[in-house]
Structures are given as structure tokens and as C-alpha cells.
Amino acid sequence: MELAHYSDYAVRLVNTEEPVREKDSLTSVEAVRELFGASQQAARRATEADLSRFRGVRARLRAVFTAADEGEETRAVDLLNSLMLEYPVSPQISGHDFRDDDGRPLWHMHLADHPSNATAGYAAIAAMGLAFHLTEHGVDRLGLCQAAPCRNAYLDTSTNRSRRYCSDRCATRANVAAYRARKRLETERSASTGRSAETTQDAT
């Protein structure tokens, strides 16, 4: 398993909030546990106290994406480094759950956390995964959706670094809005040109 895979933890947490719409789905312990996905053992550690802690980590991870989206490369790296210092992990070789045709373990790198609480464990993996993604693909591969009012985080894995939206839905919505805006402008220009022609004829 590629360590950059863990960067999805950061995206999932950041996108539990839509600041512009003032929406927040991180409102219960169950919502916190759902973020862990298949890692049920880690999820069971979550308590009510983790709610506020998770929101704090979420704000710091969003700040990393915001800095990257605004081209502030060094700031994005500094923010991410501060998270990794606060929430360290231990990379380990693991062979759990994966076997080849002969029944031998398929060894891969695994991020082992040693948390004092659920937030510390999740933050450690999210920050380290995002760091691996950043160093492997570049800071400009971390983005925020350009389809207003959505500002969801995403990881650009396109071959030409062209991604601007968090989903196909947002891309379609933005394209439709841009098309309608162009049509309105064309209509306004046509109307303005027509009025100018009429004015010229009247003057003549």
C-alpha cells in the first residue's frame, strides 16, 4: 500500500465542513468513527471529547490546502510539518490481510500510530499521508474546489495538473454556470449593439 494513500484521511476530515454554506457534518461521535473507514479498532477509541479535537485538526488541515491553493508553498509545508511534529507516527512493514497465490504475506509499508486518543491517531496518519502525497506529487496537487460556493479539498492526480474541482458534479455545475454567463453577456452585447444601430439611424 502506498503511504500517499493515507492522504485520503486528510481530505475526508477537511470535507466534513462547508464553511461558505455554514454546514458541518462532524457533529457526533458516530460521525467521527465513520471517518476511520475500515479501521474499526481505531474508530472504537473515539469519544465525545474527540469532537472538538477533530475540529481543531480539521481547521489546521484546511489551512494546509488553502495555502497550497493560494500558491503559498512554503507556508503549506510549514503548517504540515507542525502537524507531524505534534502527531508523530512510526512507519512499519506489515503483511496483514494481504497474501499472494502461495499464501505468503504481501509486505507493504504501514503507518502505525501510538495515540493517546482517537484524534491523535487520525491526525498522525492524515498528516503523514498528506506529506507523502505532497512530496511525491508536488504542493500544487493540493487544491480547493473552484465551483463556488463549494470549497471542498481534493488531491489532483490528473496527468496534466489540470484539476480544479472536487467532483464531476461540481465541474458540471461550474461549466453550466460559465455557459449561462457567456450567453447573458452575448445577449447584453447584442441588445446594446441593436440600440446603437437604432440611435445612429434616428440621428441620420
PDB file of C-alpha atoms in Angstrom:
ATOM      1  CA  MET A   1       0.000   0.000   0.000  1.00  0.00           C
ATOM      2  CA  GLU A   2       1.416   3.393  -0.964  1.00  0.00           C
ATOM      3  CA  LEU A   3       1.820   5.691   2.018  1.00  0.00           C
ATOM      4  CA  ALA A   4       0.332   8.537  -0.025  1.00  0.00           C
ATOM      5  CA  HIS A   5      -2.932   6.577   0.190  1.00  0.00           C
ATOM      6  CA  TYR A   6      -3.309   7.861   3.733  1.00  0.00           C
ATOM      7  CA  SER A   7      -3.724  11.393   2.375  1.00  0.00           C
ATOM      8  CA  ASP A   8      -7.395  10.489   1.857  1.00  0.00           C
ATOM      9  CA  TYR A   9      -7.754  10.729   5.639  1.00  0.00           C
ATOM     10  CA  ALA A  10      -6.955  14.439   5.418  1.00  0.00           C
ATOM     11  CA  VAL A  11      -9.406  15.039   2.566  1.00  0.00           C
ATOM     12  CA  ARG A  12     -12.214  13.185   4.341  1.00  0.00           C
ATOM     13  CA  LEU A  13     -11.784  15.213   7.516  1.00  0.00           C
ATOM     14  CA  VAL A  14     -11.485  18.610   5.800  1.00  0.00           C
ATOM     15  CA  ASN A  15     -14.600  17.945   3.740  1.00  0.00           C
ATOM     16  CA  THR A  16     -16.810  17.336   6.773  1.00  0.00           C
ATOM     17  CA  GLU A  17     -17.221  21.115   6.811  1.00  0.00           C
ATOM     18  CA  GLU A  18     -18.504  23.537   4.167  1.00  0.00           C
ATOM     19  CA  PRO A  19     -17.521  26.945   5.574  1.00  0.00           C
ATOM     20  CA  VAL A  20     -19.257  29.067   2.934  1.00  0.00           C
ATOM     21  CA  ARG A  21     -22.529  27.179   3.362  1.00  0.00           C
ATOM     22  CA  GLU A  22     -22.019  27.091   7.144  1.00  0.00           C
ATOM     23  CA  LYS A  23     -22.518  23.311   7.162  1.00  0.00           C
ATOM     24  CA  ASP A  24     -20.743  20.876   9.461  1.00  0.00           C
ATOM     25  CA  SER A  25     -21.352  17.126   9.442  1.00  0.00           C
ATOM     26  CA  LEU A  26     -18.877  16.468  12.250  1.00  0.00           C
ATOM     27  CA  THR A  27     -21.478  16.675  14.994  1.00  0.00           C
ATOM     28  CA  SER A  28     -21.406  13.286  16.732  1.00  0.00           C
ATOM     29  CA  VAL A  29     -19.075  10.535  17.880  1.00  0.00           C
ATOM     30  CA  GLU A  30     -20.556   8.311  15.184  1.00  0.00           C
ATOM     31  CA  ALA A  31     -19.546  10.865  12.531  1.00  0.00           C
ATOM     32  CA  VAL A  32     -16.004  10.790  13.918  1.00  0.00           C
ATOM     33  CA  ARG A  33     -15.929   6.983  13.802  1.00  0.00           C
ATOM     34  CA  GLU A  34     -17.123   6.923  10.192  1.00  0.00           C
ATOM     35  CA  LEU A  35     -14.021   8.878   9.169  1.00  0.00           C
ATOM     36  CA  PHE A  36     -11.818   5.902  10.051  1.00  0.00           C
ATOM     37  CA  GLY A  37     -13.421   3.763   7.338  1.00  0.00           C
ATOM     38  CA  ALA A  38     -12.394   0.112   7.635  1.00  0.00           C
ATOM     39  CA  SER A  39     -10.171   0.772  10.661  1.00  0.00           C
ATOM     40  CA  GLN A  40     -12.810  -0.199  13.197  1.00  0.00           C
ATOM     41  CA  GLN A  41     -10.397  -0.800  16.057  1.00  0.00           C
ATOM     42  CA  ALA A  42      -9.148   2.789  15.835  1.00  0.00           C
ATOM     43  CA  ALA A  43     -12.693   4.091  15.438  1.00  0.00           C
ATOM     44  CA  ARG A  44     -13.790   2.485  18.702  1.00  0.00           C
ATOM     45  CA  ARG A  45     -11.402   4.750  20.615  1.00  0.00           C
ATOM     46  CA  ALA A  46     -13.428   7.843  19.694  1.00  0.00           C
ATOM     47  CA  THR A  47     -15.334   9.630  22.477  1.00  0.00           C
ATOM     48  CA  GLU A  48     -17.283  12.872  22.847  1.00  0.00           C
ATOM     49  CA  ALA A  49     -14.043  14.630  23.781  1.00  0.00           C
ATOM     50  CA  ASP A  50     -12.688  13.904  20.294  1.00  0.00           C
ATOM     51  CA  LEU A  51     -15.316  16.064  18.589  1.00  0.00           C
ATOM     52  CA  SER A  52     -13.699  19.393  19.441  1.00  0.00           C
ATOM     53  CA  ARG A  53     -10.207  17.966  18.946  1.00  0.00           C
ATOM     54  CA  PHE A  54     -11.096  16.686  15.469  1.00  0.00           C
ATOM     55  CA  ARG A  55     -12.492  20.098  14.516  1.00  0.00           C
ATOM     56  CA  GLY A  56      -9.232  21.706  15.595  1.00  0.00           C
ATOM     57  CA  VAL A  57      -7.175  19.338  13.447  1.00  0.00           C
ATOM     58  CA  ARG A  58      -9.625  19.878  10.585  1.00  0.00           C
ATOM     59  CA  ALA A  59      -9.035  23.643  10.672  1.00  0.00           C
ATOM     60  CA  ARG A  60      -5.277  23.112  10.549  1.00  0.00           C
ATOM     61  CA  LEU A  61      -5.504  20.663   7.640  1.00  0.00           C
ATOM     62  CA  ARG A  62      -7.771  23.050   5.727  1.00  0.00           C
ATOM     63  CA  ALA A  63      -5.150  25.757   6.275  1.00  0.00           C
ATOM     64  CA  VAL A  64      -2.620  23.496   4.510  1.00  0.00           C
ATOM     65  CA  PHE A  65      -4.932  23.111   1.496  1.00  0.00           C
ATOM     66  CA  THR A  66      -5.723  26.836   1.481  1.00  0.00           C
ATOM     67  CA  ALA A  67      -2.041  27.783   1.480  1.00  0.00           C
ATOM     68  CA  ALA A  68      -1.335  25.317  -1.331  1.00  0.00           C
ATOM     69  CA  ASP A  69      -4.332  26.567  -3.323  1.00  0.00           C
ATOM     70  CA  GLU A  70      -3.096  30.160  -2.975  1.00  0.00           C
ATOM     71  CA  GLY A  71       0.401  29.242  -4.144  1.00  0.00           C
ATOM     72  CA  GLU A  72       1.963  29.709  -0.705  1.00  0.00           C
ATOM     73  CA  GLU A  73       4.126  26.610  -0.971  1.00  0.00           C
ATOM     74  CA  THR A  74       6.430  27.215   1.998  1.00  0.00           C
ATOM     75  CA  ARG A  75       3.532  28.078   4.291  1.00  0.00           C
ATOM     76  CA  ALA A  76       1.706  24.875   3.318  1.00  0.00           C
ATOM     77  CA  VAL A  77       4.804  22.823   4.123  1.00  0.00           C
ATOM     78  CA  ASP A  78       5.391  24.642   7.429  1.00  0.00           C
ATOM     79  CA  LEU A  79       1.791  24.039   8.525  1.00  0.00           C
ATOM     80  CA  LEU A  80       2.026  20.366   7.638  1.00  0.00           C
ATOM     81  CA  ASN A  81       5.363  19.979   9.396  1.00  0.00           C
ATOM     82  CA  SER A  82       3.887  21.422  12.584  1.00  0.00           C
ATOM     83  CA  LEU A  83       1.124  18.807  12.485  1.00  0.00           C
ATOM     84  CA  MET A  84       3.599  15.967  12.005  1.00  0.00           C
ATOM     85  CA  LEU A  85       5.716  17.181  14.903  1.00  0.00           C
ATOM     86  CA  GLU A  86       2.675  17.246  17.154  1.00  0.00           C
ATOM     87  CA  TYR A  87       1.232  13.943  15.903  1.00  0.00           C
ATOM     88  CA  PRO A  88       4.101  11.541  15.051  1.00  0.00           C
ATOM     89  CA  VAL A  89       3.776   8.054  13.553  1.00  0.00           C
ATOM     90  CA  SER A  90       6.061   5.046  13.114  1.00  0.00           C
ATOM     91  CA  PRO A  91       6.282   3.570   9.602  1.00  0.00           C
ATOM     92  CA  GLN A  92       6.330  -0.233   9.819  1.00  0.00           C
ATOM     93  CA  ILE A  93       6.438  -3.157   7.401  1.00  0.00           C
ATOM     94  CA  SER A  94       3.179  -5.061   7.509  1.00  0.00           C
ATOM     95  CA  GLY A  95       1.741  -8.135   5.816  1.00  0.00           C
ATOM     96  CA  HIS A  96      -1.689  -8.239   7.402  1.00  0.00           C
ATOM     97  CA  ASP A  97      -4.729  -9.182   5.311  1.00  0.00           C
ATOM     98  CA  PHE A  98      -2.780  -9.460   2.032  1.00  0.00           C
ATOM     99  CA  ARG A  99      -1.484 -12.801   0.671  1.00  0.00           C
ATOM    100  CA  ASP A 100      -0.057 -13.905  -2.650  1.00  0.00           C
ATOM    101  CA  ASP A 101      -1.113 -17.064  -4.528  1.00  0.00           C
ATOM    102  CA  ASP A 102       1.229 -19.170  -2.378  1.00  0.00           C
ATOM    103  CA  GLY A 103      -0.204 -17.795   0.854  1.00  0.00           C
ATOM    104  CA  ARG A 104       2.833 -15.672   1.642  1.00  0.00           C
ATOM    105  CA  PRO A 105       2.348 -12.148   3.072  1.00  0.00           C
ATOM    106  CA  LEU A 106       2.397  -9.276   0.600  1.00  0.00           C
ATOM    107  CA  TRP A 107       4.673  -6.967   2.534  1.00  0.00           C
ATOM    108  CA  HIS A 108       3.891  -3.271   2.389  1.00  0.00           C
ATOM    109  CA  MET A 109       4.525  -0.108   4.357  1.00  0.00           C
ATOM    110  CA  HIS A 110       2.018   0.716   7.060  1.00  0.00           C
ATOM    111  CA  LEU A 111       1.710   3.796   9.254  1.00  0.00           C
ATOM    112  CA  ALA A 112       1.492   2.630  12.858  1.00  0.00           C
ATOM    113  CA  ASP A 113       0.227   5.233  15.282  1.00  0.00           C
ATOM    114  CA  HIS A 114       0.581   5.159  19.045  1.00  0.00           C
ATOM    115  CA  PRO A 115      -2.103   7.615  20.077  1.00  0.00           C
ATOM    116  CA  SER A 116      -3.314   8.789  23.439  1.00  0.00           C
ATOM    117  CA  ASN A 117      -6.747   9.313  21.872  1.00  0.00           C
ATOM    118  CA  ALA A 118      -8.631   8.849  18.579  1.00  0.00           C
ATOM    119  CA  THR A 119      -7.822  12.357  17.367  1.00  0.00           C
ATOM    120  CA  ALA A 120      -4.078  11.880  17.804  1.00  0.00           C
ATOM    121  CA  GLY A 121      -4.184   8.624  15.844  1.00  0.00           C
ATOM    122  CA  TYR A 122      -6.233  10.039  12.987  1.00  0.00           C
ATOM    123  CA  ALA A 123      -4.278  13.303  12.799  1.00  0.00           C
ATOM    124  CA  ALA A 124      -0.953  11.456  12.689  1.00  0.00           C
ATOM    125  CA  ILE A 125      -1.985   9.279   9.760  1.00  0.00           C
ATOM    126  CA  ALA A 126      -3.727  12.124   7.889  1.00  0.00           C
ATOM    127  CA  ALA A 127      -0.761  14.485   8.218  1.00  0.00           C
ATOM    128  CA  MET A 128       1.843  11.876   7.260  1.00  0.00           C
ATOM    129  CA  GLY A 129      -0.213  10.659   4.308  1.00  0.00           C
ATOM    130  CA  LEU A 130      -0.658  14.207   3.066  1.00  0.00           C
ATOM    131  CA  ALA A 131       3.073  14.817   3.459  1.00  0.00           C
ATOM    132  CA  PHE A 132       3.892  11.772   1.321  1.00  0.00           C
ATOM    133  CA  HIS A 133       1.427  12.948  -1.329  1.00  0.00           C
ATOM    134  CA  LEU A 134       2.878  16.457  -1.280  1.00  0.00           C
ATOM    135  CA  THR A 135       6.499  15.358  -1.609  1.00  0.00           C
ATOM    136  CA  GLU A 136       5.714  12.765  -4.272  1.00  0.00           C
ATOM    137  CA  HIS A 137       3.392  14.860  -6.464  1.00  0.00           C
ATOM    138  CA  GLY A 138       4.016  18.497  -5.506  1.00  0.00           C
ATOM    139  CA  VAL A 139       2.299  21.166  -3.416  1.00  0.00           C
ATOM    140  CA  ASP A 140       0.220  22.312  -6.373  1.00  0.00           C
ATOM    141  CA  ARG A 141      -1.540  18.931  -6.329  1.00  0.00           C
ATOM    142  CA  LEU A 142      -3.419  20.016  -3.179  1.00  0.00           C
ATOM    143  CA  GLY A 143      -6.431  22.115  -4.078  1.00  0.00           C
ATOM    144  CA  LEU A 144      -9.773  23.570  -3.075  1.00  0.00           C
ATOM    145  CA  CYS A 145     -12.800  23.266  -5.350  1.00  0.00           C
ATOM    146  CA  GLN A 146     -13.270  26.315  -7.620  1.00  0.00           C
ATOM    147  CA  ALA A 147     -17.021  25.799  -8.022  1.00  0.00           C
ATOM    148  CA  ALA A 148     -18.445  28.422  -5.661  1.00  0.00           C
ATOM    149  CA  PRO A 149     -19.720  28.110  -3.008  1.00  0.00           C
ATOM    150  CA  CYS A 150     -18.072  24.684  -2.658  1.00  0.00           C
ATOM    151  CA  ARG A 151     -14.560  24.776  -1.235  1.00  0.00           C
ATOM    152  CA  ASN A 152     -14.014  21.073  -0.687  1.00  0.00           C
ATOM    153  CA  ALA A 153     -10.435  19.835  -0.615  1.00  0.00           C
ATOM    154  CA  TYR A 154      -9.137  17.477  -3.287  1.00  0.00           C
ATOM    155  CA  LEU A 155      -5.912  15.823  -4.412  1.00  0.00           C
ATOM    156  CA  ASP A 156      -5.080  16.392  -8.062  1.00  0.00           C
ATOM    157  CA  THR A 157      -3.900  13.151  -9.666  1.00  0.00           C
ATOM    158  CA  SER A 158      -4.509  14.238 -13.270  1.00  0.00           C
ATOM    159  CA  THR A 159      -1.634  13.761 -15.704  1.00  0.00           C
ATOM    160  CA  ASN A 160      -1.533  17.441 -16.723  1.00  0.00           C
ATOM    161  CA  ARG A 161      -2.196  19.041 -13.312  1.00  0.00           C
ATOM    162  CA  SER A 162      -5.463  20.468 -14.600  1.00  0.00           C
ATOM    163  CA  ARG A 163      -7.952  19.530 -11.893  1.00  0.00           C
ATOM    164  CA  ARG A 164      -9.947  22.450 -10.448  1.00  0.00           C
ATOM    165  CA  TYR A 165     -12.992  20.793  -8.904  1.00  0.00           C
ATOM    166  CA  CYS A 166     -13.579  18.273  -6.145  1.00  0.00           C
ATOM    167  CA  SER A 167     -16.050  16.182  -8.152  1.00  0.00           C
ATOM    168  CA  ASP A 168     -17.688  15.727 -11.555  1.00  0.00           C
ATOM    169  CA  ARG A 169     -20.835  17.247 -10.098  1.00  0.00           C
ATOM    170  CA  CYS A 170     -19.057  20.487  -9.206  1.00  0.00           C
ATOM    171  CA  ALA A 171     -17.262  20.553 -12.566  1.00  0.00           C
ATOM    172  CA  THR A 172     -20.580  20.227 -14.407  1.00  0.00           C
ATOM    173  CA  ARG A 173     -22.202  22.897 -12.233  1.00  0.00           C
ATOM    174  CA  ALA A 174     -19.325  25.311 -12.859  1.00  0.00           C
ATOM    175  CA  ASN A 175     -19.366  24.670 -16.621  1.00  0.00           C
ATOM    176  CA  VAL A 176     -23.129  25.250 -16.791  1.00  0.00           C
ATOM    177  CA  ALA A 177     -22.781  28.485 -14.797  1.00  0.00           C
ATOM    178  CA  ALA A 178     -19.964  29.665 -17.099  1.00  0.00           C
ATOM    179  CA  TYR A 179     -22.039  28.827 -20.193  1.00  0.00           C
ATOM    180  CA  ARG A 180     -25.041  30.763 -18.886  1.00  0.00           C
ATOM    181  CA  ALA A 181     -22.823  33.721 -18.003  1.00  0.00           C
ATOM    182  CA  ARG A 182     -21.433  33.777 -21.563  1.00  0.00           C
ATOM    183  CA  LYS A 183     -24.942  33.609 -23.009  1.00  0.00           C
ATOM    184  CA  ARG A 184     -26.095  36.520 -20.842  1.00  0.00           C
ATOM    185  CA  LEU A 185     -23.095  38.573 -21.938  1.00  0.00           C
ATOM    186  CA  GLU A 186     -23.774  37.794 -25.606  1.00  0.00           C
ATOM    187  CA  THR A 187     -27.427  38.785 -25.198  1.00  0.00           C
ATOM    188  CA  GLU A 188     -26.489  42.030 -23.480  1.00  0.00           C
ATOM    189  CA  ARG A 189     -23.962  42.849 -26.199  1.00  0.00           C
ATOM    190  CA  SER A 190     -26.489  42.093 -28.937  1.00  0.00           C
ATOM    191  CA  ALA A 191     -29.069  44.292 -27.254  1.00  0.00           C
ATOM    192  CA  SER A 192     -26.517  47.073 -26.825  1.00  0.00           C
ATOM    193  CA  THR A 193     -25.417  46.804 -30.462  1.00  0.00           C
ATOM    194  CA  GLY A 194     -29.048  46.922 -31.612  1.00  0.00           C
ATOM    195  CA  ARG A 195     -29.717  50.051 -29.587  1.00  0.00           C
ATOM    196  CA  SER A 196     -26.602  51.718 -31.025  1.00  0.00           C
ATOM    197  CA  ALA A 197     -27.741  50.984 -34.569  1.00  0.00           C
ATOM    198  CA  GLU A 198     -31.189  52.427 -33.873  1.00  0.00           C
ATOM    199  CA  THR A 199     -29.648  55.550 -32.372  1.00  0.00           C
ATOM    200  CA  THR A 200     -27.465  56.036 -35.444  1.00  0.00           C
ATOM    201  CA  GLN A 201     -30.450  55.680 -37.790  1.00  0.00           C
ATOM    202  CA  ASP A 202     -32.509  58.169 -35.776  1.00  0.00           C
ATOM    203  CA  ALA A 203     -29.675  60.683 -35.872  1.00  0.00           C
ATOM    204  CA  THR A 204     -29.428  60.278 -39.631  1.00  0.00           C
TER     205      THR A 204
END
